[in-house]
mmCIF file of C-alpha atoms in Angstrom:
data_model
loop_
_atom_site.group_PDB
_atom_site.id
_atom_site.type_symbol
_atom_site.label_atom_id
_atom_site.label_comp_id
_atom_site.label_asym_id
_atom_site.label_seq_id
_atom_site.Cartn_x
_atom_site.Cartn_y
_atom_site.Cartn_z
ATOM 1 C CA MET A 86 -27.056 -27.998 -8.993
ATOM 2 C CA ARG A 87 -25.509 -27.099 -12.344
ATOM 3 C CA VAL A 88 -26.597 -23.466 -11.968
ATOM 4 C CA LYS A 89 -25.002 -23.310 -8.509
ATOM 5 C CA TRP A 90 -21.716 -24.660 -9.873
ATOM 6 C CA ILE A 91 -21.789 -22.149 -12.727
ATOM 7 C CA ILE A 92 -22.344 -19.304 -10.258
ATOM 8 C CA LYS A 93 -19.493 -20.582 -8.073
ATOM 9 C CA TYR A 94 -17.121 -20.745 -11.053
ATOM 10 C CA ILE A 95 -18.112 -17.239 -12.151
ATOM 11 C CA ILE A 96 -17.444 -15.858 -8.661
ATOM 12 C CA LEU A 97 -14.155 -17.769 -8.406
ATOM 13 C CA THR A 98 -13.064 -16.510 -11.814
ATOM 14 C CA GLY A 99 -13.958 -12.954 -10.854
ATOM 15 C CA LEU A 100 -11.826 -13.255 -7.722
ATOM 16 C CA LEU A 101 -8.828 -14.968 -9.336
ATOM 17 C CA PHE A 102 -8.707 -13.120 -12.661
ATOM 18 C CA PRO A 103 -7.300 -9.827 -11.258
ATOM 19 C CA LEU A 104 -4.676 -11.773 -9.300
ATOM 20 C CA LEU A 105 -3.657 -13.789 -12.365
ATOM 21 C CA MET A 106 -3.405 -10.593 -14.414
ATOM 22 C CA MET A 107 -1.250 -9.064 -11.692
ATOM 23 C CA ILE A 108 1.067 -12.078 -11.730
ATOM 24 C CA GLY A 109 1.306 -11.817 -15.518
ATOM 25 C CA TRP A 110 2.092 -8.086 -15.428
ATOM 26 C CA SER A 111 4.784 -8.644 -12.798
ATOM 27 C CA ILE A 112 6.908 -10.749 -15.170
ATOM 28 C CA THR A 113 6.352 -8.893 -18.448
ATOM 29 C CA SER A 114 8.315 -6.032 -19.951
ATOM 30 C CA GLY A 115 5.210 -4.803 -21.778
ATOM 31 C CA TRP A 116 1.637 -5.992 -22.081
ATOM 32 C CA SER A 117 -0.945 -3.469 -23.174
ATOM 33 C CA TRP A 118 -4.228 -3.492 -25.045
ATOM 34 C CA PRO A 119 -4.981 -4.851 -27.630
ATOM 35 C CA SER A 120 -2.063 -7.316 -27.449
ATOM 36 C CA LEU A 121 -3.124 -10.737 -26.168
ATOM 37 C CA ILE A 122 0.482 -11.858 -25.744
ATOM 38 C CA PRO A 123 3.106 -9.927 -23.735
ATOM 39 C CA GLN A 124 5.844 -8.182 -25.714
ATOM 40 C CA GLY A 125 8.488 -9.801 -23.523
ATOM 41 C CA PHE A 126 9.262 -11.310 -20.153
ATOM 42 C CA THR A 127 11.462 -9.983 -17.381
ATOM 43 C CA PHE A 128 12.166 -10.623 -13.712
ATOM 44 C CA ARG A 129 13.530 -7.154 -13.001
ATOM 45 C CA ALA A 130 10.702 -6.420 -10.551
ATOM 46 C CA TYR A 131 11.413 -9.481 -8.423
ATOM 47 C CA SER A 132 15.152 -8.823 -8.646
ATOM 48 C CA TYR A 133 14.443 -5.371 -7.249
ATOM 49 C CA VAL A 134 12.251 -6.789 -4.480
ATOM 50 C CA LEU A 135 14.858 -9.376 -3.461
ATOM 51 C CA GLU A 136 17.791 -6.949 -3.649
ATOM 52 C CA PRO A 137 18.838 -6.193 -0.020
ATOM 53 C CA THR A 138 19.971 -2.646 -0.820
ATOM 54 C CA THR A 139 16.469 -1.563 -1.895
ATOM 55 C CA GLY A 140 15.161 -2.033 1.642
ATOM 56 C CA VAL A 141 11.855 -3.541 0.500
ATOM 57 C CA PHE A 142 11.765 -6.240 3.159
ATOM 58 C CA LYS A 143 12.904 -3.870 5.893
ATOM 59 C CA ILE A 144 9.999 -1.551 5.078
ATOM 60 C CA LEU A 145 7.664 -4.553 4.843
ATOM 61 C CA ILE A 146 8.668 -5.878 8.272
ATOM 62 C CA ASN A 147 8.375 -2.418 9.834
ATOM 63 C CA SER A 148 4.880 -2.079 8.358
ATOM 64 C CA MET A 149 3.875 -5.499 9.676
ATOM 65 C CA ILE A 150 5.128 -4.629 13.161
ATOM 66 C CA LEU A 151 3.281 -1.304 13.088
ATOM 67 C CA SER A 152 0.024 -2.938 11.972
ATOM 68 C CA ILE A 153 0.318 -5.673 14.606
ATOM 69 C CA VAL A 154 0.786 -3.045 17.335
ATOM 70 C CA VAL A 155 -2.189 -1.094 15.968
ATOM 71 C CA THR A 156 -4.330 -4.242 15.942
ATOM 72 C CA ALA A 157 -3.398 -5.143 19.520
ATOM 73 C CA LEU A 158 -4.099 -1.646 20.867
ATOM 74 C CA THR A 159 -7.369 -1.360 18.957
ATOM 75 C CA LEU A 160 -8.618 -4.691 20.295
ATOM 76 C CA LEU A 161 -7.611 -3.723 23.848
ATOM 77 C CA VAL A 162 -9.827 -0.655 23.514
ATOM 78 C CA SER A 163 -12.616 -2.395 21.605
ATOM 79 C CA ILE A 164 -13.149 -5.381 23.934
ATOM 80 C CA PRO A 165 -14.164 -3.451 27.090
ATOM 81 C CA ALA A 166 -16.052 -0.858 25.033
ATOM 82 C CA ALA A 167 -18.076 -3.501 23.183
ATOM 83 C CA ARG A 168 -18.733 -5.445 26.385
ATOM 84 C CA ALA A 169 -19.940 -2.351 28.230
ATOM 85 C CA ILE A 170 -22.321 -1.412 25.417
ATOM 86 C CA ALA A 171 -23.616 -4.981 25.153
ATOM 87 C CA PHE A 172 -24.264 -5.693 28.844
ATOM 88 C CA TYR A 173 -24.891 -2.341 30.539
ATOM 89 C CA ASP A 174 -27.645 0.231 30.177
ATOM 90 C CA PHE A 175 -26.688 3.885 30.591
ATOM 91 C CA LYS A 176 -27.855 7.279 29.426
ATOM 92 C CA GLY A 177 -26.752 8.184 25.928
ATOM 93 C CA LYS A 178 -26.040 4.586 24.918
ATOM 94 C CA SER A 179 -27.450 5.093 21.429
ATOM 95 C CA VAL A 180 -25.391 8.273 21.063
ATOM 96 C CA VAL A 181 -22.222 6.401 22.038
ATOM 97 C CA LYS A 182 -22.937 3.788 19.364
ATOM 98 C CA VAL A 183 -23.147 6.520 16.740
ATOM 99 C CA LEU A 184 -20.033 8.309 18.023
ATOM 100 C CA ILE A 185 -18.017 5.106 17.750
ATOM 101 C CA LEU A 186 -18.911 4.918 14.051
ATOM 102 C CA LEU A 187 -17.883 8.534 13.373
ATOM 103 C CA PRO A 188 -14.404 7.628 12.024
ATOM 104 C CA LEU A 189 -16.202 5.755 9.237
ATOM 105 C CA ILE A 190 -18.734 8.527 8.634
ATOM 106 C CA VAL A 191 -16.482 11.592 8.829
ATOM 107 C CA PRO A 192 -13.739 11.739 6.143
ATOM 108 C CA MET A 193 -10.481 10.530 7.685
ATOM 109 C CA LEU A 194 -8.680 13.458 6.054
ATOM 110 C CA THR A 195 -10.650 15.870 8.244
ATOM 111 C CA VAL A 196 -9.886 13.889 11.386
ATOM 112 C CA ALA A 197 -6.206 13.489 10.520
ATOM 113 C CA MET A 198 -5.689 17.206 9.919
ATOM 114 C CA GLY A 199 -7.067 18.071 13.356
ATOM 115 C CA VAL A 200 -5.153 15.266 15.056
ATOM 116 C CA HIS A 201 -1.960 16.310 13.285
ATOM 117 C CA LEU A 202 -2.083 19.792 14.799
ATOM 118 C CA ARG A 203 -2.526 18.307 18.261
ATOM 119 C CA PHE A 204 0.246 15.766 17.706
ATOM 120 C CA ILE A 205 2.638 18.574 16.759
ATOM 121 C CA GLN A 206 1.874 20.253 20.081
ATOM 122 C CA VAL A 207 2.476 17.129 22.172
ATOM 123 C CA GLY A 208 5.448 15.845 20.149
ATOM 124 C CA LEU A 209 3.797 12.816 18.546
ATOM 125 C CA ALA A 210 4.063 14.090 14.957
ATOM 126 C CA ASN A 211 6.659 12.302 12.800
ATOM 127 C CA THR A 212 6.916 9.433 15.317
ATOM 128 C CA PHE A 213 6.105 5.728 15.311
ATOM 129 C CA TRP A 214 3.578 6.046 18.135
ATOM 130 C CA GLY A 215 1.905 8.983 16.461
ATOM 131 C CA VAL A 216 1.269 6.843 13.383
ATOM 132 C CA VAL A 217 0.065 3.977 15.586
ATOM 133 C CA LEU A 218 -2.461 6.199 17.367
ATOM 134 C CA ILE A 219 -3.853 7.703 14.155
ATOM 135 C CA HIS A 220 -4.267 4.167 12.755
ATOM 136 C CA VAL A 221 -6.174 3.108 15.870
ATOM 137 C CA ILE A 222 -8.893 5.710 15.218
ATOM 138 C CA PRO A 223 -10.339 4.159 12.000
ATOM 139 C CA GLY A 224 -9.874 0.669 13.467
ATOM 140 C CA ILE A 225 -12.043 1.193 16.563
ATOM 141 C CA PRO A 226 -15.411 1.165 14.709
ATOM 142 C CA TYR A 227 -14.584 -2.224 13.168
ATOM 143 C CA GLY A 228 -13.405 -3.700 16.456
ATOM 144 C CA VAL A 229 -16.280 -2.406 18.581
ATOM 145 C CA LYS A 230 -19.027 -3.203 16.060
ATOM 146 C CA ILE A 231 -17.885 -6.780 15.426
ATOM 147 C CA LEU A 232 -17.216 -7.585 19.089
ATOM 148 C CA LEU A 233 -20.483 -5.925 20.129
ATOM 149 C CA ASN A 234 -22.368 -8.373 17.918
ATOM 150 C CA VAL A 235 -20.338 -11.257 19.380
ATOM 151 C CA PHE A 236 -21.067 -10.240 22.978
ATOM 152 C CA GLU A 237 -24.770 -9.766 22.229
ATOM 153 C CA LEU A 238 -25.011 -13.201 20.600
ATOM 154 C CA ASN A 239 -23.111 -14.999 23.379
ATOM 155 C CA GLY A 240 -24.677 -13.139 26.298
ATOM 156 C CA ASN A 241 -23.111 -13.108 29.771
ATOM 157 C CA LYS A 242 -24.854 -16.083 31.396
ATOM 158 C CA ILE A 243 -21.794 -18.333 31.202
ATOM 159 C CA GLU A 244 -19.622 -15.635 32.795
ATOM 160 C CA THR A 245 -22.205 -15.206 35.568
ATOM 161 C CA HIS A 246 -22.299 -18.949 36.248
ATOM 162 C CA ALA A 247 -18.500 -19.071 36.363
ATOM 163 C CA ARG A 248 -18.380 -16.295 38.973
ATOM 164 C CA ILE A 249 -21.103 -17.991 41.044
ATOM 165 C CA LEU A 250 -19.064 -21.200 41.068
ATOM 166 C CA GLY A 251 -16.038 -19.354 42.427
ATOM 167 C CA ALA A 252 -13.999 -18.356 39.388
ATOM 168 C CA SER A 253 -11.897 -15.234 39.853
ATOM 169 C CA PRO A 254 -12.220 -12.311 37.400
ATOM 170 C CA LEU A 255 -8.983 -13.346 35.678
ATOM 171 C CA GLN A 256 -10.155 -16.957 35.403
ATOM 172 C CA VAL A 257 -13.446 -15.799 33.898
ATOM 173 C CA ILE A 258 -11.566 -13.771 31.291
ATOM 174 C CA ARG A 259 -9.026 -16.530 30.616
ATOM 175 C CA TYR A 260 -11.304 -19.556 30.458
ATOM 176 C CA VAL A 261 -14.706 -18.109 29.540
ATOM 177 C CA THR A 262 -14.685 -14.687 27.883
ATOM 178 C CA LEU A 263 -11.670 -15.055 25.588
ATOM 179 C CA PRO A 264 -12.606 -18.503 24.223
ATOM 180 C CA LEU A 265 -16.144 -17.282 23.545
ATOM 181 C CA ILE A 266 -15.079 -14.181 21.636
ATOM 182 C CA THR A 267 -12.085 -15.722 19.842
ATOM 183 C CA PRO A 268 -13.847 -16.015 16.446
ATOM 184 C CA GLY A 269 -14.858 -12.358 16.717
ATOM 185 C CA LEU A 270 -11.319 -11.382 17.699
ATOM 186 C CA ILE A 271 -9.929 -13.123 14.619
ATOM 187 C CA ILE A 272 -12.389 -11.372 12.303
ATOM 188 C CA ALA A 273 -12.015 -7.949 13.931
ATOM 189 C CA GLY A 274 -8.240 -8.258 14.169
ATOM 190 C CA SER A 275 -7.977 -9.267 10.515
ATOM 191 C CA ILE A 276 -9.984 -6.265 9.323
ATOM 192 C CA ILE A 277 -8.107 -3.862 11.604
ATOM 193 C CA TYR A 278 -4.736 -5.233 10.460
ATOM 194 C CA ILE A 279 -5.620 -4.922 6.773
ATOM 195 C CA ALA A 280 -6.979 -1.398 7.286
ATOM 196 C CA SER A 281 -3.815 -0.326 9.110
ATOM 197 C CA PHE A 282 -1.449 -1.997 6.649
ATOM 198 C CA SER A 283 -3.218 -0.297 3.730
ATOM 199 C CA GLN A 284 -3.214 3.251 5.121
ATOM 200 C CA TYR A 285 -1.336 5.752 2.978
ATOM 201 C CA PHE A 286 -2.353 9.384 3.411
ATOM 202 C CA ILE A 287 -2.765 9.530 7.199
ATOM 203 C CA THR A 288 0.548 7.694 7.592
ATOM 204 C CA PHE A 289 2.241 10.203 5.314
ATOM 205 C CA LEU A 290 0.620 13.142 7.128
ATOM 206 C CA ILE A 291 1.304 12.070 10.714
ATOM 207 C CA GLY A 292 4.608 10.324 9.962
ATOM 208 C CA GLY A 293 5.885 13.296 7.972
ATOM 209 C CA GLY A 294 7.734 11.006 5.569
ATOM 210 C CA ARG A 295 9.959 9.708 8.374
ATOM 211 C CA ILE A 296 7.801 6.672 9.089
ATOM 212 C CA VAL A 297 7.719 4.841 5.758
ATOM 213 C CA THR A 298 5.238 1.985 5.450
ATOM 214 C CA TYR A 299 4.861 -0.505 2.627
ATOM 215 C CA ALA A 300 1.773 1.281 1.288
ATOM 216 C CA MET A 301 3.775 4.516 1.037
ATOM 217 C CA PHE A 302 6.579 2.647 -0.721
ATOM 218 C CA LEU A 303 4.152 1.001 -3.163
ATOM 219 C CA PHE A 304 2.085 4.065 -4.082
ATOM 220 C CA PRO A 305 4.703 5.909 -6.225
ATOM 221 C CA PHE A 306 5.151 2.826 -8.433
ATOM 222 C CA VAL A 307 1.387 2.566 -8.943
ATOM 223 C CA GLU A 308 1.130 6.292 -9.683
ATOM 224 C CA SER A 309 4.032 6.196 -12.156
ATOM 225 C CA GLY A 310 2.268 3.635 -14.347
ATOM 226 C CA ASP A 311 5.028 1.014 -14.034
ATOM 227 C CA ARG A 312 2.770 -2.042 -14.054
ATOM 228 C CA THR A 313 5.645 -4.494 -13.734
ATOM 229 C CA MET A 314 6.984 -3.019 -10.487
ATOM 230 C CA ALA A 315 3.547 -2.143 -9.130
ATOM 231 C CA SER A 316 2.263 -5.677 -9.739
ATOM 232 C CA ALA A 317 5.263 -7.390 -8.137
ATOM 233 C CA LEU A 318 5.098 -5.147 -5.072
ATOM 234 C CA SER A 319 1.325 -5.641 -4.874
ATOM 235 C CA ILE A 320 1.783 -9.416 -4.880
ATOM 236 C CA VAL A 321 4.225 -9.091 -1.977
ATOM 237 C CA PHE A 322 1.638 -6.853 -0.297
ATOM 238 C CA ILE A 323 -1.075 -9.521 -0.641
ATOM 239 C CA LEU A 324 1.198 -12.394 0.411
ATOM 240 C CA SER A 325 2.429 -10.567 3.513
ATOM 241 C CA ILE A 326 -1.120 -9.862 4.691
ATOM 242 C CA THR A 327 -2.180 -13.450 3.973
ATOM 243 C CA LEU A 328 0.828 -14.825 5.875
ATOM 244 C CA VAL A 329 0.203 -12.713 8.979
ATOM 245 C CA LEU A 330 -3.505 -13.541 9.032
ATOM 246 C CA PHE A 331 -2.762 -17.259 8.596
ATOM 247 C CA ILE A 332 -0.235 -17.281 11.446
ATOM 248 C CA THR A 333 -2.581 -15.271 13.675
ATOM 249 C CA GLU A 334 -5.469 -17.632 13.025
ATOM 250 C CA LYS A 335 -3.286 -20.647 13.849
ATOM 251 C CA ILE A 336 -1.980 -19.114 17.085
ATOM 252 C CA VAL A 337 -5.395 -17.947 18.265
ATOM 253 C CA GLY A 338 -6.967 -21.211 17.122
ATOM 254 C CA ASN A 339 -4.516 -23.242 19.220
ATOM 255 C CA PHE A 340 -5.196 -20.959 22.172
ATOM 256 C CA TYR A 341 -8.926 -21.443 21.648
ATOM 257 C CA GLU A 342 -8.590 -25.241 21.632
ATOM 258 C CA LYS A 343 -6.468 -25.268 24.786
ATOM 259 C CA SER A 344 -8.726 -22.770 26.551
ATOM 260 C CA SER A 345 -12.081 -24.380 25.794
ATOM 261 C CA ARG A 346 -12.568 -25.285 29.468
ATOM 262 C CA TYR A 347 -15.147 -23.398 31.514
ATOM 263 C CA TYR A 348 -15.569 -22.988 35.223
ATOM 264 C CA VAL A 349 -19.245 -23.933 35.088
#
């Protein structure tokens, strides 16, 4: 038992230590090796974040909206795709599984360059929806893979029984399918949201600098070596993701509790 507790504390320390260091850097005017004590304290970073004229929260909200839209669209594509792969046999099924994972195998830079040329032709370059669509591409493998495992574990017997007992297709989806895959939706949606919110290069390439996300706003401070500003903005980054995921889990969890009635 003592060994298990020691391992738990080591893991917890490893997870919390970087965050605590980030909090410390965000309120110091200078804190470099080998000094154990900061040279001074300052709240200039948080003053900058809270200053309305800097536009930090406007960019943050826009990024959250963009990532939520990306998550919704990706899940809309992933659910039927994962269900079809799980429950139907067709020629080239194994090939389709590999093709779905290509955005994770092929460097996203290569994909984005080709997509960018096409987006210029159809007028999606430097637009909100262009950025949304390019974010959907790396999100699909996560959504399909996670939901595929969920569908395979749950099977389709309950859906079949519901249809036999007279449930309409919409009722099957509403009262059977969605409640069954809700845990998978939460996990897949969380990963997709984080991946979208964290994208920098493909957003810069497709958005052309006109669509500014929080990751794009944060990156110059990290690159400049200003630990105080970079740490404060990174903390806001972490808190915003945590807040959205918490709210999403609560909303979907309430839906799951209210919808846990089956037509069987």
